[in-house]
Short mmCIF file of C-alpha atoms in Angstrom, two decimals:
data_model
loop_
_atom_site.label_atom_id
_atom_site.label_comp_id
_atom_site.label_asym_id
_atom_site.label_seq_id
_atom_site.Cartn_x
_atom_site.Cartn_y
_atom_site.Cartn_z
CA MET A 1 0.06 -0.11 0.06
CA ARG A 2 2.71 2.47 -1.03
CA GLY A 3 1.75 6.17 -0.91
CA ARG A 4 -1.16 5.95 1.05
CA ARG A 5 -1.58 8.13 4.16
CA ARG A 6 -0.05 5.80 6.58
CA LEU A 7 3.11 6.58 4.89
CA THR A 8 3.11 10.09 4.90
CA ARG A 9 4.87 10.72 8.28
CA ARG A 10 7.72 8.17 7.73
CA GLY A 11 10.76 8.62 5.50
CA ARG A 12 10.29 11.97 4.29
CA VAL A 13 13.49 12.12 2.05
CA LEU A 14 14.13 15.23 -0.20
CA LEU A 15 15.21 14.04 -3.71
CA ILE A 16 17.39 16.02 -5.30
CA ALA A 17 15.69 15.22 -8.69
CA ALA A 18 16.76 18.28 -10.55
CA GLY A 19 20.34 16.78 -10.34
CA VAL A 20 19.44 14.03 -12.88
CA VAL A 21 18.85 17.00 -15.32
CA VAL A 22 22.35 18.24 -14.47
CA ALA A 23 23.55 14.90 -15.10
CA LEU A 24 21.81 14.28 -18.29
CA VAL A 25 23.03 17.84 -19.75
CA ALA A 26 26.60 17.46 -18.39
CA GLY A 27 26.97 13.91 -19.44
CA GLY A 28 25.63 14.59 -23.23
CA THR A 29 27.65 17.59 -23.57
CA LEU A 30 30.84 16.46 -22.71
CA TYR A 31 30.83 12.43 -23.31
CA ALA A 32 28.98 11.72 -26.46
CA GLY A 33 29.74 8.69 -28.43
CA MET A 34 28.76 5.40 -27.12
CA GLN A 35 28.10 6.22 -23.77
CA TYR A 36 25.66 8.96 -24.51
CA THR A 37 24.00 6.34 -27.31
CA SER A 38 23.52 4.16 -24.69
CA LEU A 39 21.93 6.34 -22.34
CA ILE A 40 19.22 7.18 -24.91
CA ASP A 41 18.68 3.41 -25.68
CA SER A 42 18.39 2.53 -22.08
CA ILE A 43 16.52 5.29 -20.11
CA LYS A 44 13.05 4.16 -18.92
CA ARG A 45 10.38 5.81 -21.37
CA SER A 46 6.89 6.25 -20.03
CA ILE A 47 3.41 7.85 -21.21
CA SER A 48 3.26 10.75 -23.77
CA LEU A 49 1.78 13.94 -22.02
CA SER A 50 -1.59 15.28 -23.19
CA GLY A 51 -2.78 18.68 -22.60
CA PRO A 52 -1.65 21.96 -23.75
CA LYS A 53 1.99 22.38 -24.82
CA SER A 54 4.33 25.36 -24.59
CA THR A 55 4.78 27.87 -27.66
CA HIS A 56 7.69 30.05 -28.97
CA GLY A 57 10.18 27.36 -28.67
CA ASP A 58 9.65 27.11 -24.68
CA THR A 59 9.99 23.99 -22.70
CA ASN A 60 8.47 23.34 -19.42
CA ILE A 61 9.85 20.02 -17.77
CA LEU A 62 8.25 18.79 -14.36
CA VAL A 63 10.83 16.96 -12.21
CA MET A 64 9.30 14.70 -9.89
CA GLY A 65 11.53 13.03 -7.10
CA LEU A 66 9.75 9.98 -5.53
CA ASP A 67 10.29 9.21 -1.46
CA SER A 68 11.01 5.56 -2.68
CA ARG A 69 13.28 2.85 -1.35
CA VAL A 70 12.81 0.66 -4.44
CA ASP A 71 14.10 1.18 -8.12
CA GLU A 72 12.22 2.07 -10.90
CA ASN A 73 10.89 -1.46 -11.36
CA GLY A 74 9.68 -1.50 -7.86
CA LYS A 75 12.21 -3.90 -6.58
CA PRO A 76 14.18 -3.53 -3.40
CA LEU A 77 17.69 -2.06 -3.30
CA PRO A 78 20.88 -3.83 -2.41
CA LYS A 79 21.18 -4.02 1.65
CA ALA A 80 24.48 -1.95 1.23
CA LEU A 81 22.58 0.79 -0.19
CA TYR A 82 20.08 0.83 2.34
CA ASP A 83 22.84 0.88 5.12
CA ALA A 84 24.65 3.73 3.48
CA LEU A 85 21.38 5.75 2.78
CA HIS A 86 20.42 5.76 6.53
CA ALA A 87 16.84 5.76 5.59
CA GLY A 88 15.14 2.50 6.22
CA ASP A 89 14.44 -0.08 3.55
CA SER A 90 11.91 -1.11 0.95
CA SER A 91 9.02 -1.10 3.74
CA ASN A 92 9.83 2.51 4.29
CA GLY A 93 8.70 5.65 2.22
CA GLY A 94 6.33 5.17 -0.65
CA LEU A 95 5.47 6.75 -4.13
CA ASN A 96 4.73 10.25 -2.98
CA SER A 97 6.44 13.04 -5.17
CA ASN A 98 8.33 14.71 -2.24
CA VAL A 99 10.33 16.84 -5.04
CA LEU A 100 8.13 18.78 -7.53
CA MET A 101 10.02 21.24 -9.33
CA LEU A 102 9.04 22.82 -12.80
CA LEU A 103 11.90 23.86 -15.12
CA HIS A 104 11.16 26.38 -17.47
CA ILE A 105 13.72 26.85 -20.50
CA PRO A 106 12.61 29.71 -22.58
CA GLY A 107 12.84 29.48 -26.44
CA ASP A 108 14.49 32.65 -26.59
CA GLY A 109 17.82 31.60 -25.43
CA HIS A 110 17.70 33.45 -21.90
CA GLY A 111 18.18 31.84 -18.75
CA ALA A 112 15.97 29.12 -17.26
CA THR A 113 13.67 29.17 -14.10
CA ALA A 114 13.08 26.49 -11.65
CA ILE A 115 10.06 26.51 -9.43
CA SER A 116 9.88 24.37 -6.46
CA ILE A 117 6.34 23.52 -5.02
CA PRO A 118 6.50 22.65 -1.50
CA ARG A 119 5.45 19.13 -1.08
CA ASP A 120 2.91 19.51 1.65
CA ASP A 121 0.76 22.30 -0.32
CA TYR A 122 -2.89 21.59 0.24
CA ALA A 123 -4.37 21.25 -3.43
CA ALA A 124 -7.19 19.67 -5.35
CA LEU A 125 -5.88 16.26 -6.45
CA SER A 126 -6.85 15.53 -10.28
CA GLY A 127 -9.30 12.80 -10.53
CA CYS A 128 -9.93 12.16 -6.84
CA PRO A 129 -7.49 9.21 -6.75
CA ASP A 130 -8.76 6.71 -4.40
CA GLY A 131 -11.61 8.83 -3.56
CA GLN A 132 -9.41 11.78 -2.10
CA CYS A 133 -10.11 14.91 -3.88
CA MET A 134 -8.00 17.15 -1.67
CA GLY A 135 -4.62 16.71 0.18
CA LYS A 136 -1.08 17.23 -0.13
CA ILE A 137 -0.01 17.88 -3.58
CA LYS A 138 2.78 15.04 -3.39
CA GLN A 139 -0.06 12.50 -2.63
CA ALA A 140 -1.54 12.65 -6.08
CA TYR A 141 0.94 10.04 -7.52
CA GLY A 142 1.02 7.59 -4.62
CA LEU A 143 -3.00 7.43 -4.19
CA ALA A 144 -3.32 7.12 -8.02
CA PHE A 145 -0.64 4.10 -7.90
CA ASP A 146 -2.54 2.41 -5.20
CA GLN A 147 -5.83 2.93 -7.08
CA ALA A 148 -4.66 1.73 -10.28
CA THR A 149 -2.59 -1.34 -8.41
CA LYS A 150 -5.78 -2.46 -6.99
CA ARG A 151 -7.70 -2.22 -10.50
CA LEU A 152 -4.85 -3.97 -12.21
CA ALA A 153 -4.61 -6.86 -9.71
CA GLN A 154 -8.52 -7.43 -10.16
CA GLN A 155 -7.84 -7.63 -13.83
CA GLY A 156 -5.16 -10.39 -13.13
CA VAL A 157 -2.37 -8.06 -14.27
CA ASN A 158 0.78 -8.92 -12.11
CA GLY A 159 4.63 -8.34 -12.05
CA THR A 160 6.44 -5.83 -13.67
CA ALA A 161 3.46 -4.85 -16.12
CA ARG A 162 1.28 -4.02 -13.22
CA GLU A 163 3.84 -1.97 -11.27
CA GLN A 164 4.53 0.01 -14.75
CA GLN A 165 1.08 0.63 -15.58
CA ALA A 166 0.38 1.85 -11.79
CA ARG A 167 3.32 3.99 -12.11
CA ASN A 168 1.85 5.58 -15.34
CA ALA A 169 -1.25 6.26 -13.51
CA GLY A 170 0.58 7.81 -10.93
CA ARG A 171 2.31 10.19 -13.10
CA GLN A 172 -0.52 11.47 -14.96
CA ALA A 173 -2.33 12.16 -11.69
CA GLU A 174 0.81 14.07 -10.48
CA ILE A 175 1.20 16.09 -13.52
CA ALA A 176 -2.20 17.13 -13.93
CA THR A 177 -2.57 17.93 -10.33
CA VAL A 178 0.42 20.27 -10.64
CA ARG A 179 -0.81 21.79 -13.91
CA ASP A 180 -4.26 22.78 -12.38
CA PHE A 181 -2.32 24.04 -9.18
CA LEU A 182 -0.04 26.43 -11.18
CA GLY A 183 -3.20 27.52 -13.28
CA GLY A 184 -2.87 25.55 -16.26
CA VAL A 185 0.51 26.13 -17.35
CA PRO A 186 1.77 23.45 -19.98
CA ILE A 187 4.01 20.81 -19.08
CA ASP A 188 5.71 19.47 -22.03
CA HIS A 189 7.72 16.65 -20.39
CA PHE A 190 8.85 14.93 -17.10
CA ILE A 191 11.66 13.45 -15.57
CA GLU A 192 11.25 11.17 -12.72
CA VAL A 193 13.88 9.70 -10.18
CA THR A 194 14.13 7.70 -7.20
CA MET A 195 16.12 8.42 -4.02
CA VAL A 196 19.15 6.40 -4.80
CA ALA A 197 19.76 8.38 -7.97
CA PHE A 198 20.80 11.36 -6.03
CA PHE A 199 22.98 9.20 -3.69
CA GLN A 200 24.56 7.63 -6.34
CA ILE A 201 25.32 10.59 -8.45
CA SER A 202 26.65 12.25 -5.17
CA GLN A 203 28.97 9.27 -4.75
CA VAL A 204 30.46 9.97 -8.50
CA VAL A 205 31.17 13.59 -7.56
CA GLN A 206 32.01 13.71 -4.00
CA PRO A 207 33.29 15.36 -1.95
CA ILE A 208 30.52 18.26 -2.60
CA THR A 209 30.91 21.87 -1.18
CA VAL A 210 28.00 23.33 0.66
CA CYS A 211 27.19 26.16 3.01
CA VAL A 212 25.17 26.58 6.21
CA LYS A 213 24.40 29.52 8.26
CA GLU A 214 24.49 27.75 11.83
CA ASN A 215 26.27 24.83 13.54
CA THR A 216 23.29 22.22 13.07
CA GLN A 217 22.47 18.55 14.00
CA ASP A 218 19.65 16.30 13.44
CA SER A 219 19.68 12.59 14.90
CA TYR A 220 16.94 11.80 12.58
CA SER A 221 18.59 12.52 9.47
CA GLY A 222 22.06 12.43 10.66
CA ALA A 223 22.75 15.74 9.74
CA MET A 224 25.77 17.24 11.48
CA PHE A 225 27.29 20.30 9.84
CA HIS A 226 29.29 23.62 11.15
CA ALA A 227 28.53 27.18 10.32
CA GLY A 228 30.04 28.16 6.93
CA THR A 229 31.56 26.32 3.87
CA GLN A 230 32.48 22.66 4.01
CA GLN A 231 33.04 19.39 1.91
CA ILE A 232 30.66 16.69 2.63
CA SER A 233 30.33 13.15 1.42
CA ALA A 234 27.45 11.24 -0.54
CA SER A 235 25.81 10.26 2.85
CA GLN A 236 26.22 13.53 4.37
CA ALA A 237 24.67 14.83 1.33
CA LEU A 238 21.79 12.87 1.70
CA ALA A 239 21.50 14.18 5.07
CA PHE A 240 22.04 17.72 4.30
CA VAL A 241 18.82 17.45 1.99
CA ARG A 242 16.69 15.47 4.35
CA GLN A 243 17.32 17.60 7.68
CA ARG A 244 13.88 18.31 9.12
CA ARG A 245 14.81 19.34 12.69
CA ASP A 246 17.67 20.99 14.70
CA ASN A 247 18.87 19.34 17.97
CA VAL A 248 21.35 22.27 18.56
CA HIS A 249 18.66 25.10 17.97
CA PRO A 250 15.45 23.67 18.74
CA ASP A 251 13.86 27.18 17.85
CA LEU A 252 14.99 26.82 14.34
CA ASN A 253 12.02 24.95 12.84
CA PHE A 254 12.65 23.43 9.38
CA THR A 255 9.92 23.59 6.94
CA ASP A 256 9.24 22.16 3.65
CA LEU A 257 10.23 25.38 2.14
CA ASP A 258 13.56 25.24 3.98
CA ARG A 259 14.29 21.82 2.63
CA SER A 260 13.28 23.11 -1.09
CA ARG A 261 16.00 25.66 -0.54
CA ARG A 262 18.48 23.07 0.63
CA GLN A 263 17.76 21.04 -2.68
CA GLN A 264 18.26 24.25 -4.65
CA ALA A 265 21.53 25.20 -2.93
CA PHE A 266 22.78 21.57 -3.56
CA ILE A 267 22.20 21.66 -7.25
CA ALA A 268 23.85 25.04 -7.49
CA SER A 269 26.95 23.70 -5.66
CA LEU A 270 26.88 20.82 -7.87
CA PHE A 271 26.86 22.99 -10.82
CA HIS A 272 29.60 25.23 -9.52
CA GLN A 273 31.69 21.95 -8.77
CA LEU A 274 31.05 20.37 -11.90
CA LYS A 275 32.42 23.40 -13.94
CA GLN A 276 35.48 23.81 -11.44
CA ALA A 277 36.63 20.32 -11.07
CA ASP A 278 37.68 17.76 -13.49
CA THR A 279 34.54 15.85 -13.93
CA PHE A 280 33.54 17.18 -17.42
CA THR A 281 36.63 15.92 -18.67
CA ASN A 282 36.79 12.63 -16.88
CA PRO A 283 35.34 9.93 -19.03
CA SER A 284 34.77 7.61 -15.71
CA LYS A 285 32.93 10.09 -14.03
CA ILE A 286 30.55 10.87 -16.79
CA ALA A 287 30.10 7.30 -17.46
CA GLY A 288 29.28 6.97 -13.70
CA ILE A 289 26.62 9.59 -13.86
CA LEU A 290 24.94 8.28 -17.23
CA ASP A 291 24.94 4.85 -15.55
CA VAL A 292 22.93 6.33 -12.46
CA ALA A 293 20.51 8.11 -14.99
CA LYS A 294 19.72 4.79 -16.96
CA LYS A 295 18.96 2.89 -13.94
CA ASN A 296 16.87 5.21 -11.70
CA THR A 297 15.43 7.45 -14.14
CA ALA A 298 11.99 7.59 -16.17
CA VAL A 299 11.01 10.23 -18.73
CA ASP A 300 8.09 10.90 -21.04
CA LYS A 301 8.20 9.01 -24.41
CA ASP A 302 8.66 12.25 -26.30
CA LEU A 303 11.63 13.86 -24.57
CA ASP A 304 14.40 14.55 -26.76
CA ILE A 305 17.47 14.49 -24.37
CA LEU A 306 19.53 15.85 -27.07
CA SER A 307 17.52 19.26 -27.06
CA LEU A 308 18.49 19.57 -23.19
CA VAL A 309 22.31 19.26 -24.43
CA SER A 310 21.84 22.14 -26.81
CA GLN A 311 20.29 24.18 -24.02
CA ALA A 312 22.92 23.52 -21.57
CA SER A 313 24.08 27.04 -21.26
CA GLN A 314 20.82 28.09 -19.93
CA LEU A 315 21.00 25.71 -17.09
CA SER A 316 23.89 27.01 -15.17
CA GLY A 317 25.15 29.77 -13.15
CA SER A 318 23.69 33.27 -13.34
CA ASN A 319 21.43 31.84 -16.24
CA LEU A 320 19.54 29.73 -13.80
CA HIS A 321 17.35 31.02 -10.98
CA PHE A 322 15.64 28.75 -8.44
CA PHE A 323 12.24 29.99 -6.93
CA THR A 324 10.26 28.50 -3.98
CA LEU A 325 6.51 29.27 -4.07
CA PRO A 326 5.30 30.91 -0.93
CA ILE A 327 2.54 29.51 1.41
CA LYS A 328 -0.26 31.36 3.25
CA GLY A 329 0.45 29.48 6.52
CA PHE A 330 0.07 25.95 8.12
CA GLY A 331 -3.05 24.34 9.04
CA THR A 332 -4.70 21.05 9.46
CA ASP A 333 -6.69 19.00 6.78
CA PRO A 334 -10.25 17.48 7.51
CA LEU A 335 -8.01 14.08 8.09
CA GLY A 336 -6.02 15.86 10.87
CA GLU A 337 -2.88 15.79 8.81
CA SER A 338 -0.58 19.08 8.79
CA VAL A 339 -0.77 20.98 5.64
CA ASN A 340 0.66 24.32 3.82
CA LEU A 341 -2.25 26.38 3.25
CA VAL A 342 -1.95 28.67 0.08
CA ASP A 343 -3.16 31.52 -1.53
CA LEU A 344 -4.05 29.77 -5.05
CA PRO A 345 -4.77 33.19 -7.12
CA LEU A 346 -1.40 34.46 -5.67
CA ILE A 347 0.30 31.06 -6.62
CA ARG A 348 -0.85 31.31 -10.23
CA ALA A 349 -0.20 34.95 -10.61
CA THR A 350 3.26 34.18 -9.41
CA THR A 351 4.03 31.49 -11.51
CA HIS A 352 2.45 33.14 -14.60
CA GLN A 353 5.00 36.23 -13.80
CA LEU A 354 8.23 34.04 -13.45
CA LEU A 355 7.64 32.19 -16.42
CA TYR A 356 6.17 34.69 -19.07
CA GLY A 357 6.28 37.99 -17.27
CA SER A 358 9.56 39.40 -18.68
CA SER A 359 12.86 38.75 -20.04
CA LYS A 360 14.65 36.37 -18.14
CA SER A 361 18.02 38.10 -18.23
CA SER A 362 16.35 40.53 -15.95
CA THR A 363 16.59 40.35 -12.06
CA PRO A 364 13.77 39.40 -9.77
CA SER A 365 13.39 42.69 -8.51
CA SER A 366 13.14 44.34 -12.07
CA ARG A 367 10.67 42.28 -13.27
CA PRO A 368 7.42 43.97 -13.52
CA THR A 369 4.66 42.93 -10.64
CA THR A 370 1.36 44.49 -12.41
CA SER A 371 -1.59 42.60 -12.07
CA GLN A 372 -2.09 39.68 -14.91
CA PRO A 373 -5.39 38.82 -16.31
CA ALA A 374 -6.76 35.48 -15.36
CA SER A 375 -6.58 32.66 -17.66
CA ARG A 376 -9.00 32.44 -20.24
CA PRO A 377 -11.90 30.13 -19.64
CA HIS A 378 -11.33 26.90 -21.86
CA ALA A 379 -13.61 24.11 -20.73
CA LEU A 380 -16.87 23.18 -22.02
CA VAL A 381 -19.89 24.12 -19.77
CA ASP A 382 -23.29 22.40 -19.59
CA VAL A 383 -26.04 24.02 -17.47
CA VAL A 384 -28.79 22.11 -15.60
CA ASN A 385 -31.79 24.01 -14.37
CA ALA A 386 -32.80 22.28 -11.09
CA SER A 387 -34.34 25.42 -9.68
CA GLY A 388 -37.87 25.12 -10.64
CA ARG A 389 -37.68 28.28 -12.55
CA SER A 390 -37.84 28.31 -16.51
CA GLY A 391 -35.31 29.84 -18.62
CA VAL A 392 -32.38 30.14 -16.28
CA ALA A 393 -30.20 27.36 -17.70
CA HIS A 394 -30.17 28.97 -21.18
CA ALA A 395 -29.84 32.63 -19.86
CA LEU A 396 -26.88 31.21 -17.74
CA LEU A 397 -25.13 29.26 -20.54
CA ALA A 398 -25.51 32.56 -23.04
CA ARG A 399 -23.62 34.68 -20.26
CA LEU A 400 -20.94 31.74 -20.08
CA VAL A 401 -20.45 31.64 -23.75
CA ALA A 402 -19.98 35.29 -24.16
CA LYS A 403 -17.28 35.59 -21.57
CA GLY A 404 -15.26 32.78 -23.35
CA TYR A 405 -16.43 29.29 -22.40
CA THR A 406 -17.28 26.54 -24.82
CA GLY A 407 -20.94 26.31 -24.67
CA GLY A 408 -22.59 22.59 -24.13
CA THR A 409 -25.97 21.82 -23.47
CA ALA A 410 -28.85 23.72 -21.49
CA SER A 411 -31.35 21.33 -19.87
CA THR A 412 -34.17 20.94 -17.19
CA SER A 413 -33.89 18.50 -14.44
CA SER A 414 -36.84 16.52 -13.13
CA PHE A 415 -35.43 16.90 -9.62
CA ARG A 416 -35.28 19.94 -7.39
CA ARG A 417 -32.44 20.78 -5.41
CA SER A 418 -31.83 23.94 -3.10
CA THR A 419 -28.13 24.58 -3.41
CA SER A 420 -26.18 25.18 -6.61
CA VAL A 421 -23.08 23.36 -7.48
CA VAL A 422 -20.29 23.27 -10.07
CA GLU A 423 -19.29 19.57 -11.02
CA TYR A 424 -16.05 19.10 -12.81
CA ALA A 425 -14.24 16.28 -14.88
CA PRO A 426 -11.13 14.83 -13.55
CA GLY A 427 -8.22 17.45 -13.95
CA GLU A 428 -10.81 20.29 -13.93
CA GLY A 429 -10.91 21.19 -10.34
CA SER A 430 -9.06 24.37 -10.92
CA ALA A 431 -11.46 25.58 -13.78
CA ALA A 432 -14.38 24.68 -11.67
CA SER A 433 -13.26 26.85 -8.77
CA ALA A 434 -12.62 29.76 -11.04
CA LEU A 435 -16.07 29.43 -12.44
CA ALA A 436 -17.82 28.87 -9.20
CA ALA A 437 -16.15 32.06 -7.73
CA SER A 438 -17.39 33.96 -10.41
CA LEU A 439 -20.90 32.70 -9.92
CA GLY A 440 -20.93 34.03 -6.35
CA GLY A 441 -18.75 31.24 -4.67
CA LEU A 442 -20.76 28.15 -5.54
CA ALA A 443 -19.75 24.83 -4.09
CA VAL A 444 -17.53 22.33 -6.41
CA GLU A 445 -17.89 18.58 -6.78
CA PRO A 446 -15.78 15.96 -8.69
CA ARG A 447 -17.65 13.88 -10.99
CA SER A 448 -15.97 10.98 -12.60
CA THR A 449 -18.67 10.37 -15.14
CA LEU A 450 -18.16 13.75 -16.78
CA ALA A 451 -16.20 13.83 -19.96
CA ALA A 452 -12.78 15.10 -19.80
CA GLY A 453 -12.60 18.97 -20.13
CA THR A 454 -16.40 19.45 -18.90
CA LEU A 455 -17.79 21.47 -16.20
CA ARG A 456 -21.49 21.45 -15.22
CA VAL A 457 -23.29 23.99 -13.38
CA VAL A 458 -26.47 22.69 -11.42
CA ILE A 459 -28.67 25.54 -10.69
CA GLY A 460 -30.62 25.19 -7.50
CA SER A 461 -33.35 27.44 -5.92
CA ASP A 462 -30.62 29.48 -4.23
CA PHE A 463 -29.27 30.65 -7.69
CA SER A 464 -29.40 34.59 -8.28
CA ALA A 465 -29.87 35.65 -11.70
CA SER A 466 -28.10 38.81 -10.52
CA ALA A 467 -24.97 36.62 -9.34
CA PRO A 468 -21.67 38.26 -9.81
CA SER A 469 -20.66 38.86 -13.27
CA THR A 470 -18.62 35.86 -15.21
CA SER A 471 -16.27 38.33 -16.63
CA ALA A 472 -12.59 37.38 -16.13
CA THR A 473 -11.33 38.80 -12.93
CA THR A 474 -7.98 40.11 -12.33
CA ALA A 475 -5.28 38.14 -10.58
CA PRO A 476 -3.45 39.78 -7.53
CA ALA A 477 -0.04 41.02 -8.07
CA PRO A 478 2.69 38.50 -8.02
CA ALA A 479 4.78 38.04 -5.13
CA HIS A 480 8.02 39.95 -4.98
CA ALA A 481 11.02 37.71 -4.48
CA VAL A 482 13.41 37.96 -1.54
CA ALA A 483 16.84 36.20 -1.51
CA ALA A 484 16.63 32.62 -0.33
CA THR A 485 20.07 33.01 1.42
CA GLY A 486 18.60 36.01 3.33
CA GLY A 487 16.37 36.26 6.58
CA GLY A 488 19.26 35.87 9.11
CA ARG A 489 19.82 32.79 11.00
CA SER A 490 16.08 31.76 10.74
CA GLY A 491 16.15 32.04 6.99
CA PRO A 492 13.31 33.71 4.81
CA PRO A 493 9.60 33.35 6.23
CA PRO A 494 7.51 30.71 4.50
CA THR A 495 5.11 33.53 3.42
CA ALA A 496 7.80 34.74 0.99
CA LEU A 497 8.63 33.87 -2.43
CA THR A 498 12.42 33.26 -2.62
CA ASP A 499 15.01 33.40 -5.22
CA LEU A 500 18.51 31.49 -5.51
CA SER A 501 20.79 32.05 -8.07
CA GLY A 502 22.72 29.18 -9.60
CA VAL A 503 26.10 31.01 -9.14
CA GLY A 504 28.62 29.92 -6.68
CA ILE A 505 28.17 27.94 -3.14
CA PRO A 506 24.95 29.38 -1.73
CA CYS A 507 24.91 29.64 2.18
CA VAL A 508 21.40 28.69 3.40
CA LYS A 509 19.80 27.60 6.73
#
């Protein structure tokens, strides 16, 4: 039962999934030929992605790092690896996406942007996997995997076939959930890695130089670092990105956002080290990195790895900025689990600004922060009149079509209901919420029986013909970025959008 709620409090390992992107680009650029051809032939290919695609030559890649102690085929790892990881065995962890990072590579040649989504952000889960429609954004993968595993078992599908089909269901659910959460941004490709990939890449390039603000120690992860710059081993690197508490300074509470910044700082340090050391000219090290990528990575069927190689200059140094999305605060969901509460309109406006607001050669402080119009309506909408009043379904549908929605059918129900609701097909939770808000704050409900891309407004007796206009609203101003290395010993607050440059060795909490 991997990925279920009972696993979410155990073994929360933060994977440095984007490090595999580094490995692919570095390896392909500097050690082509037979080794690189072998990578292309051997890397695990998965589903093709549906949905909107980027334009103007842009590429958006969702990097997913799984909190898993098994390989890409669901098989246990060697005992020696479990001992080195200091993170339990195959019974620990699950298939939650504990790292979610959207990598945006603009087609105009400007620098790339990586946006980290804190794993515990409370979000609508696409398709309501296992009947759970809301949860931590990381859970979409594991819940959909479990749901598919049970269905496939009933159909008599077993072994590797069941594992891979269930993983595909998990990938699709996670990708759709992230797409909706960020406001419908295109996701062109994905890269998925397991925890062992980070450790093994670290083994190839160790020692790695990192920097922390304070002496810190954590018995849970095995972290023990002194203030300032230091070189660490592969095992210490895992502790560096796993740290979730501090035994030296109990008042320095570590959050999801702090761990995201640790990930980013490690990747920036890795870039710096790869450029400074002999790794790029060392065939055995490049071969080692490529071997890790072949064994512990999955990508979509359509990803052209050569295209990443051609864009390598956009993925290093000052040409790369890492952002961590802010949260509104901490709370508890109906199941009693701790979650990050988010301001969804702010998240979407900020994401849009980071990806498309201005030239990526500008600094965050110079990027305009004027409000951006909300996404255009795109869903097909049906309207059902269950109010007992005549003519209201046709009238509302006409209003929606005038505002950009695709008109479906207007009908009258033989049943009456007192409350109005917006029902939505899997993957349309965000669009349903936007429509419901424009109609005066109606309730929203998932309906798996609706066709893909469809919303349905059911008008109850409480519906007012003078409900707020369905015209496109103006999104809030995007958040201003602050330095990820700032904020003193406690680091930036979780309510702040943070920016970390890919230059040098960043010093973080």
